[in-house]
Tab-separated table of C-alpha atoms in Angstrom:
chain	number	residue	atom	x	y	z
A	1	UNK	CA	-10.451	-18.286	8.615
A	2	UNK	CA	-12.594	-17.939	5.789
A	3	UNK	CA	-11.066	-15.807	2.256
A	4	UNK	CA	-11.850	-11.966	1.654
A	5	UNK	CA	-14.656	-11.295	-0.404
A	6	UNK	CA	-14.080	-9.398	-3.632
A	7	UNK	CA	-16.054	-6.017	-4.289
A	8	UNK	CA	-15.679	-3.059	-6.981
A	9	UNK	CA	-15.831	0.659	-6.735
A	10	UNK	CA	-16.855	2.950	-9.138
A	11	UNK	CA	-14.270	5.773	-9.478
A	12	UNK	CA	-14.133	8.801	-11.254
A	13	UNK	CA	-10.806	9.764	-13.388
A	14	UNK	CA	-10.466	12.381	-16.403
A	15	UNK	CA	-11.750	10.245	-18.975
A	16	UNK	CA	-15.118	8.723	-17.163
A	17	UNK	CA	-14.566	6.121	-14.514
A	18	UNK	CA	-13.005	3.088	-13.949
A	19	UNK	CA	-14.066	0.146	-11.222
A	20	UNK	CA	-11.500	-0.708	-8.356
A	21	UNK	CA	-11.483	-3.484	-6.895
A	22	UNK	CA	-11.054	-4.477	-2.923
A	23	UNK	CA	-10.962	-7.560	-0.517
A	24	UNK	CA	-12.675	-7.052	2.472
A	25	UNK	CA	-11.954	-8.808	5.295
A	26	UNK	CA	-14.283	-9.652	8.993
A	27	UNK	CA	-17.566	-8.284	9.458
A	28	UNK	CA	-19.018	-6.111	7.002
A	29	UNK	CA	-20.493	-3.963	9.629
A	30	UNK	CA	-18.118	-3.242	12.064
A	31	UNK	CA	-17.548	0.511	13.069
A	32	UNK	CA	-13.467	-0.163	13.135
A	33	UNK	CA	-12.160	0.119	9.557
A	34	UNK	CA	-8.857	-0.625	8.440
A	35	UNK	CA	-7.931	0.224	5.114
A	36	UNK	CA	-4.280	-1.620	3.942
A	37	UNK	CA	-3.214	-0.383	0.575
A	38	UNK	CA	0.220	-2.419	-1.007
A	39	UNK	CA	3.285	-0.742	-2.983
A	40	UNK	CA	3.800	-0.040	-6.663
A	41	UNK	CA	3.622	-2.986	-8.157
A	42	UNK	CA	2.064	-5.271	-5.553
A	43	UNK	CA	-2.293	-6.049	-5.075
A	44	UNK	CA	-3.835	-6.160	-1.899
A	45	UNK	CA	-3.866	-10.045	-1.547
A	46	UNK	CA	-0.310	-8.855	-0.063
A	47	UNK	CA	-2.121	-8.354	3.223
A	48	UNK	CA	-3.784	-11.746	3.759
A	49	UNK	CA	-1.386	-12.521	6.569
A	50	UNK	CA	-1.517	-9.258	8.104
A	51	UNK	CA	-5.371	-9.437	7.769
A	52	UNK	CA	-5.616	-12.810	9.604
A	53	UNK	CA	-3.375	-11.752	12.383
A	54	UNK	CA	-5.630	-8.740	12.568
A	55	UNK	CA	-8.690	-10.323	13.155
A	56	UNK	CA	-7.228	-12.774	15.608
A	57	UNK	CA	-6.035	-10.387	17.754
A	58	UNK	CA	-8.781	-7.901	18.052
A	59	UNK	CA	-11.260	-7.459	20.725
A	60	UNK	CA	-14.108	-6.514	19.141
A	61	UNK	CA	-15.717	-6.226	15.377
A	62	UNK	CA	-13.419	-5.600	12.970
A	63	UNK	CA	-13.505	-4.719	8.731
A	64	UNK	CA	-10.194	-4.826	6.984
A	65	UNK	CA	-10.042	-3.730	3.431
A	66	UNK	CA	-7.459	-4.055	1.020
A	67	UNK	CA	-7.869	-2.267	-2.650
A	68	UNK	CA	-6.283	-3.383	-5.410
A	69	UNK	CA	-4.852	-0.076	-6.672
A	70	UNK	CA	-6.012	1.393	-10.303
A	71	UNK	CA	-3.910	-0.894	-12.749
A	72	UNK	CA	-3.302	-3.677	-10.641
A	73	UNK	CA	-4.996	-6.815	-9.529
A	74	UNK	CA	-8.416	-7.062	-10.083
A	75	UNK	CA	-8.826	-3.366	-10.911
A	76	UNK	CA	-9.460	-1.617	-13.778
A	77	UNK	CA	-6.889	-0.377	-16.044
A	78	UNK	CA	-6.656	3.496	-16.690
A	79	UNK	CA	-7.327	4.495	-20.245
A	80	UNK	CA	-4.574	7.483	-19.786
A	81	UNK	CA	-1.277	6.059	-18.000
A	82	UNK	CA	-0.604	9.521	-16.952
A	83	UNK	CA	-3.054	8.872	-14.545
A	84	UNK	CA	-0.999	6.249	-12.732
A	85	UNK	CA	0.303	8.547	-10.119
A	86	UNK	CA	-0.972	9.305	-6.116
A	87	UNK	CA	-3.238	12.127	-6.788
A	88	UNK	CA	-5.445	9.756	-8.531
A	89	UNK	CA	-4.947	7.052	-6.396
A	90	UNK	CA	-6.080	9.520	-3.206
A	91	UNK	CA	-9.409	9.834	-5.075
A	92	UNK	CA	-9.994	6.862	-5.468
A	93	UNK	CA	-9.532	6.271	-1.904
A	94	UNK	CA	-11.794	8.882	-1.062
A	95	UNK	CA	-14.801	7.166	-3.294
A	96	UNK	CA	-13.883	3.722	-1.925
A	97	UNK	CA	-14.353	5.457	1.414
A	98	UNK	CA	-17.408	7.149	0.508
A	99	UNK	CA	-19.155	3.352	-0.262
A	100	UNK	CA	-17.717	1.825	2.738
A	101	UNK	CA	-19.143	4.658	4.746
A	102	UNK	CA	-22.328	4.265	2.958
A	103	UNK	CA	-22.547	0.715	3.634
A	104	UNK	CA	-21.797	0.887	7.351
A	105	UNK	CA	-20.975	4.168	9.241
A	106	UNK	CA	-17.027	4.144	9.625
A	107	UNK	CA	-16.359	5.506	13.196
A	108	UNK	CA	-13.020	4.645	13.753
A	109	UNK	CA	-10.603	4.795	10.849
A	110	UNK	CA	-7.195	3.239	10.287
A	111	UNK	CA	-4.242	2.986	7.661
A	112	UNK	CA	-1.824	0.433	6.613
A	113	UNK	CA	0.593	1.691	3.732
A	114	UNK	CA	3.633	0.170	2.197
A	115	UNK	CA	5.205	2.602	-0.217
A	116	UNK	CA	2.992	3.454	-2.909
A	117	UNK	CA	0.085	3.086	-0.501
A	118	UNK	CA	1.904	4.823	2.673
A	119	UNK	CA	2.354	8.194	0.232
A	120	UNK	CA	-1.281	7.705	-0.330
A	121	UNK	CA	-2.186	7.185	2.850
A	122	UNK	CA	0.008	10.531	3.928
A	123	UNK	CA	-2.718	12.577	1.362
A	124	UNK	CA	-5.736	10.842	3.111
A	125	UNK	CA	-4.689	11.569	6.293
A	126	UNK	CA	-3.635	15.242	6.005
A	127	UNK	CA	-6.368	15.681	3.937
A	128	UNK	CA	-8.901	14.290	6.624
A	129	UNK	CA	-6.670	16.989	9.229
A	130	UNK	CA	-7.689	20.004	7.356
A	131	UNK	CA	-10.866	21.924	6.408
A	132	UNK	CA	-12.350	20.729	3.536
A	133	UNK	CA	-13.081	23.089	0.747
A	134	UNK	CA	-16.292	23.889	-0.282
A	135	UNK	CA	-17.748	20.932	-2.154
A	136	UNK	CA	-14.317	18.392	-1.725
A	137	UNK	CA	-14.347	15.310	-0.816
A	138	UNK	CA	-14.723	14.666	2.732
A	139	UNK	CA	-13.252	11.388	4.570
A	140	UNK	CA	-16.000	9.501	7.104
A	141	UNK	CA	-14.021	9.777	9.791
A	142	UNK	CA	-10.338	11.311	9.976
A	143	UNK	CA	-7.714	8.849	9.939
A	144	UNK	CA	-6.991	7.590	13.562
A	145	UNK	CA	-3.773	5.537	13.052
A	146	UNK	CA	-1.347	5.603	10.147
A	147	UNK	CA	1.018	3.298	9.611
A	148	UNK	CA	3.606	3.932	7.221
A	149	UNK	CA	5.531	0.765	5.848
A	150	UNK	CA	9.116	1.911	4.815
A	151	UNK	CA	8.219	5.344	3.225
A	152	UNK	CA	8.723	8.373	4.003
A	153	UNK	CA	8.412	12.285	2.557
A	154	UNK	CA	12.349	11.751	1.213
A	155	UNK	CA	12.500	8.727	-0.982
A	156	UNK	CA	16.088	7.864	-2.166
A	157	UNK	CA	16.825	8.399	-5.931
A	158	UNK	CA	18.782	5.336	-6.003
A	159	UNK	CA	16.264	2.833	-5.066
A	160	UNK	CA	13.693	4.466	-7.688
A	161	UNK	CA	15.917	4.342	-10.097
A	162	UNK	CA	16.512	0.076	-9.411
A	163	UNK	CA	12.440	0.031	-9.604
A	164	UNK	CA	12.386	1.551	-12.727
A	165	UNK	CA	15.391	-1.315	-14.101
A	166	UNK	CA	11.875	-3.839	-13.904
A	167	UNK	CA	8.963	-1.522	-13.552
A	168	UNK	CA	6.521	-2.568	-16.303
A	169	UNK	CA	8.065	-5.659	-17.671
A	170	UNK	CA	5.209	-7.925	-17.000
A	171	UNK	CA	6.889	-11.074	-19.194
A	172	UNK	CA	5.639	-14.225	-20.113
A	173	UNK	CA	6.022	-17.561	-17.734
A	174	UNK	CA	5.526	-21.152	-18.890
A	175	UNK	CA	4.646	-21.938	-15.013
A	176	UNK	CA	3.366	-20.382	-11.759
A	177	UNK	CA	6.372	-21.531	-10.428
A	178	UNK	CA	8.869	-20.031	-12.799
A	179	UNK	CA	7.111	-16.360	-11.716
A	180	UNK	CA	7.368	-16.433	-8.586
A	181	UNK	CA	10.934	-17.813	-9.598
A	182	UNK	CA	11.882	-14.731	-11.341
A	183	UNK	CA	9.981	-12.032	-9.027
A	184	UNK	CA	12.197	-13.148	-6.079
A	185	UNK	CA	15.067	-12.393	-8.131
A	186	UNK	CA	14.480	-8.960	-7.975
A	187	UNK	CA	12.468	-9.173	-4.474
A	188	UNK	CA	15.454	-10.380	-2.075
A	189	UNK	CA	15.272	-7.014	-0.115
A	190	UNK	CA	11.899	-8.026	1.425
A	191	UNK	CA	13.988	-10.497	3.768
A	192	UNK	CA	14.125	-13.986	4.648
A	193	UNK	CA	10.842	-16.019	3.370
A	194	UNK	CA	10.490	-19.812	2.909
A	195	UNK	CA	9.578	-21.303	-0.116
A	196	UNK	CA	6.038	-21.316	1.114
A	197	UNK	CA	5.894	-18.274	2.223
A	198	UNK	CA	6.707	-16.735	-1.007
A	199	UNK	CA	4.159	-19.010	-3.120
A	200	UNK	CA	1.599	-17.298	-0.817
A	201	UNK	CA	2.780	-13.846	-1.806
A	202	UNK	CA	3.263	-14.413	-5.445
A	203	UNK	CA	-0.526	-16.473	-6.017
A	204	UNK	CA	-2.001	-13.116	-6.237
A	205	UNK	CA	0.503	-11.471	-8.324
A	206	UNK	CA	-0.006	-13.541	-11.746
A	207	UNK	CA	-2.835	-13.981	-13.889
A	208	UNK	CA	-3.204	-16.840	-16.862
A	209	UNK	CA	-2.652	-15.688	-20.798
A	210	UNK	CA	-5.468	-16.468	-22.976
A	211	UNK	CA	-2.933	-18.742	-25.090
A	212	UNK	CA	-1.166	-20.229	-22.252
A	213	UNK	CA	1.025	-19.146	-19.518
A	214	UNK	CA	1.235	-16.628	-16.793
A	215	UNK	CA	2.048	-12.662	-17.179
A	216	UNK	CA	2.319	-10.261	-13.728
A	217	UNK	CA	-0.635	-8.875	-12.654
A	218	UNK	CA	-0.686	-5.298	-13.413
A	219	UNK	CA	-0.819	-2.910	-16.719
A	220	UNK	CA	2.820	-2.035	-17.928
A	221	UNK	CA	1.468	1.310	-18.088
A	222	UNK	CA	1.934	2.078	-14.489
A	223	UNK	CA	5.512	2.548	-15.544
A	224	UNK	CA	4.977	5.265	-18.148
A	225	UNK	CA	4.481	8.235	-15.168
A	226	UNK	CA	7.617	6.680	-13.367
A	227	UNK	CA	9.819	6.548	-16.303
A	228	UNK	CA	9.240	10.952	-16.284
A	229	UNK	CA	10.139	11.186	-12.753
A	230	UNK	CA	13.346	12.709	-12.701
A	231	UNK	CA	16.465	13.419	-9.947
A	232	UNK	CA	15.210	17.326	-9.779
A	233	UNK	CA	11.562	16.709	-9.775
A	234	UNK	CA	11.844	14.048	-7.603
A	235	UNK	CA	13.936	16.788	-5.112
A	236	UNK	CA	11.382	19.427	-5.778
A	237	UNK	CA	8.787	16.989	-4.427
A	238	UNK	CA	10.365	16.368	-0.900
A	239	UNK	CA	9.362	19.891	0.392
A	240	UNK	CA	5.883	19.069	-0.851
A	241	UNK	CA	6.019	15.915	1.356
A	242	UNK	CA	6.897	16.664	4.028
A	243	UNK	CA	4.297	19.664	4.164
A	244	UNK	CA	1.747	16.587	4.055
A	245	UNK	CA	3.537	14.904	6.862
A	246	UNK	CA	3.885	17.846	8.973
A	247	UNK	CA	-0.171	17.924	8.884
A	248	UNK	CA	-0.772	14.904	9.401
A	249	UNK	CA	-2.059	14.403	12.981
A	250	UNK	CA	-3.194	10.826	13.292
A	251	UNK	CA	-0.689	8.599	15.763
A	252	UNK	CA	1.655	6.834	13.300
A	253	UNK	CA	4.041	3.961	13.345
A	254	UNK	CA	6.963	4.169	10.860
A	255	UNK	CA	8.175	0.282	10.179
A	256	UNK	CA	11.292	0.149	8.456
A	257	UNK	CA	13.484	-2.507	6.942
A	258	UNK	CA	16.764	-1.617	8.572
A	259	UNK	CA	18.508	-2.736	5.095
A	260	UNK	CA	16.067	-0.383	3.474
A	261	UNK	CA	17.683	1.553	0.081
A	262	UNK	CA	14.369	3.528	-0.046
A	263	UNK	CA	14.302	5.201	3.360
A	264	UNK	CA	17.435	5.893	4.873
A	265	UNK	CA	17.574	5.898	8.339
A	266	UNK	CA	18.327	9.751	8.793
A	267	UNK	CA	14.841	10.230	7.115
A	268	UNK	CA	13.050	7.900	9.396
A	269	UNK	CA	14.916	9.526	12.543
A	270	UNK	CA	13.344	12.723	11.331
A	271	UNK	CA	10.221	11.455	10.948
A	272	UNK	CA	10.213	11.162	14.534
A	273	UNK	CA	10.731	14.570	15.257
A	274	UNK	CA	8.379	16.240	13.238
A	275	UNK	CA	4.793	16.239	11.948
A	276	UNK	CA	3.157	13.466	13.923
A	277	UNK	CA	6.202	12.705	15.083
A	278	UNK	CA	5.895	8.521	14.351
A	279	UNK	CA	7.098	6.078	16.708
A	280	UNK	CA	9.919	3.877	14.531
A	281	UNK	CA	10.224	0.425	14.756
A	282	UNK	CA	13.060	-1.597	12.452
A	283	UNK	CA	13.138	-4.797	11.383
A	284	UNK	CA	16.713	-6.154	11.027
A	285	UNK	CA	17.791	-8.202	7.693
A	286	UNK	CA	15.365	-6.926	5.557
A	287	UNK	CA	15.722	-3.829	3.320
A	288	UNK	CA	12.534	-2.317	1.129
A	289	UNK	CA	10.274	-3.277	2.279
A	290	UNK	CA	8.526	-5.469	5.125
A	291	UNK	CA	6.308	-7.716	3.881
A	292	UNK	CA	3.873	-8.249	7.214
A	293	UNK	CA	4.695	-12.095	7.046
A	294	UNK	CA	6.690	-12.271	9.560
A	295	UNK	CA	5.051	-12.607	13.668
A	296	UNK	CA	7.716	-10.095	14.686
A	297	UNK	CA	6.106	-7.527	12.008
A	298	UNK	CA	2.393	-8.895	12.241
A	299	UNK	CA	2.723	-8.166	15.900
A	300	UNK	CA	4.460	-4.892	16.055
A	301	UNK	CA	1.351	-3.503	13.420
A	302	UNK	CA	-1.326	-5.152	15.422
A	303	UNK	CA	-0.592	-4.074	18.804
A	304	UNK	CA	-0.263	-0.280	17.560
A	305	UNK	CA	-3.326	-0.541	15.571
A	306	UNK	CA	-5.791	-2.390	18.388
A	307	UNK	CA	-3.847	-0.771	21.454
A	308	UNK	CA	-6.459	1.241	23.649
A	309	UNK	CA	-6.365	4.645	23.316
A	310	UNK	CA	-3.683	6.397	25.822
A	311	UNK	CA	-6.106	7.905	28.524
């Protein structure tokens, strides 16, 4: 199967604009989007697997696109760090939309979200369940199916404060090999990978020095918002959250590593009985979060997200 191709949008942030990139995936016209957005620190090569599965499974035409969030990848880098944080990332969703839409009318309309990009993809799809306000942005079509990749409205405090322990320390490497070495240290939660598997994952997440030598892929500044996030404001938020959830009304599919120090269970239970009330699927020996690699997880997203609609 051939490789995504890369494209840009032009988005909009308090200081001008900066360009995001995406890879897009199957035919460029197809009706069915599917928009997979990766987790703080990740790029949307993540989804490669996921993407391929995807497209061999599905009936008809299909366009898959993954962004590359502000900061990361092959995206721009925000001239104000205090940017870095979901609001903006939700507009820039909404303008990558907008061009997708423009390109080829968007009919049906899915979402693919681990962490970072399943809170984002919470504030698309409540967003696309409510009336808009006179002269806001407006999604092409409202968000069909939501899948939300170990996250949830109640984040544990614990697990954001191990983030922030390597959050923006981008380092040097003499070797491709010695980082992808030393993100695996710190990236045992996502569960059992071969060697080859986590090459794959980690090809997209370096880029070369000018002088020699490889760095991580994204701009250290993405840490200065996190590093403000405190243990109250990160409380006061919850409420806030789960108002989003509770309007969300797109079917959803909570996946959850059933190790997972980000999402407790008792959070994902809930999840179940409120808002859209997600169906829950865990994937044993592997904690935050499911990386879409395995067939087990490849096959429990694609047979929600291509299932016929319940008559």
């Amino acid at each position: 199967m051939p490789d995504p191709s890369l494209n840009f949008v032009s988005c909009p942030d308090a200081e001008g604009r900066h360009r995001m990139g995406y890879w897009q995936w199957g035919d460029a016209r197809a009706p069915h989007v599917v928009v997979c957005v990766h987790g703080l620190s990740r790029q949307g090569r993540d989804f490669d697997v996921l993407a391929r599965g995807l497209l061999g499974r599905a009936a008809g035409p299909l366009r898959i696109v993954c962004p590359d969030v502000a900061g990361r990848g092959r995206s721009e880098w925000l001239r104000n760090p205090m940017g870095y944080q979901v609001p903006q990332y939700v507009a820039d969703m909404l303008a990558l939309l907008a061009q997708l839409h423009a390109q080829a009318t968007v009919v049906t309309l899915d979402w693919v979200g681990t962490s970072m990009g399943g809170l984002i993809g919470m504030g698309v799809a409540a967003m696309g369940a409510a009336p808009a306000a006179r002269g806001a942005a407006v999604l092409p079509a409202p968000v069909r199916r939501l899948v939300l990749n170990d996250v949830g409205p109640q984040i544990q405090w614990e697990a954001l404060a191990r983030i922030g322990t390597y959050l923006g320390q981008t380092g040097r490497f003499a070797s491709f090999e010695e980082a992808a070495d030393a993100m695996w240290a710190i990236s045992r939660s996502f569960g059992p990978l071969s060697r080859e598997e986590w090459l794959a994952l980690s090809r997209h997440m370096v880029r070369p020095l000018p002088d020699g030598g490889f760095t991580l892929h994204y701009d250290p500044a993405i840490a200065v918002p996190f590093r403000t996030l405190t243990p109250e404001a990160a409380l006061q938020g919850q409420e806030a959250l789960w108002q989003v959830y509770d309007r969300i009304t797109a079917r959803t599919l909570l996946t959850r590593g059933a190790d997972s120090d980000l999402l407790r269970r008792d959070t994902a239970l809930a999840m179940t009985q409120r808002g859209p009330r997600a169906r829950l699927v865990e994937f044993a020996g592997v904690g935050h979060a499911p990386t879409f690699v395995a067939d087990g997880q490849v096959d429990a997203v694609a047979s929600f997200l291509l299932e016929s609609e319940p008559q």
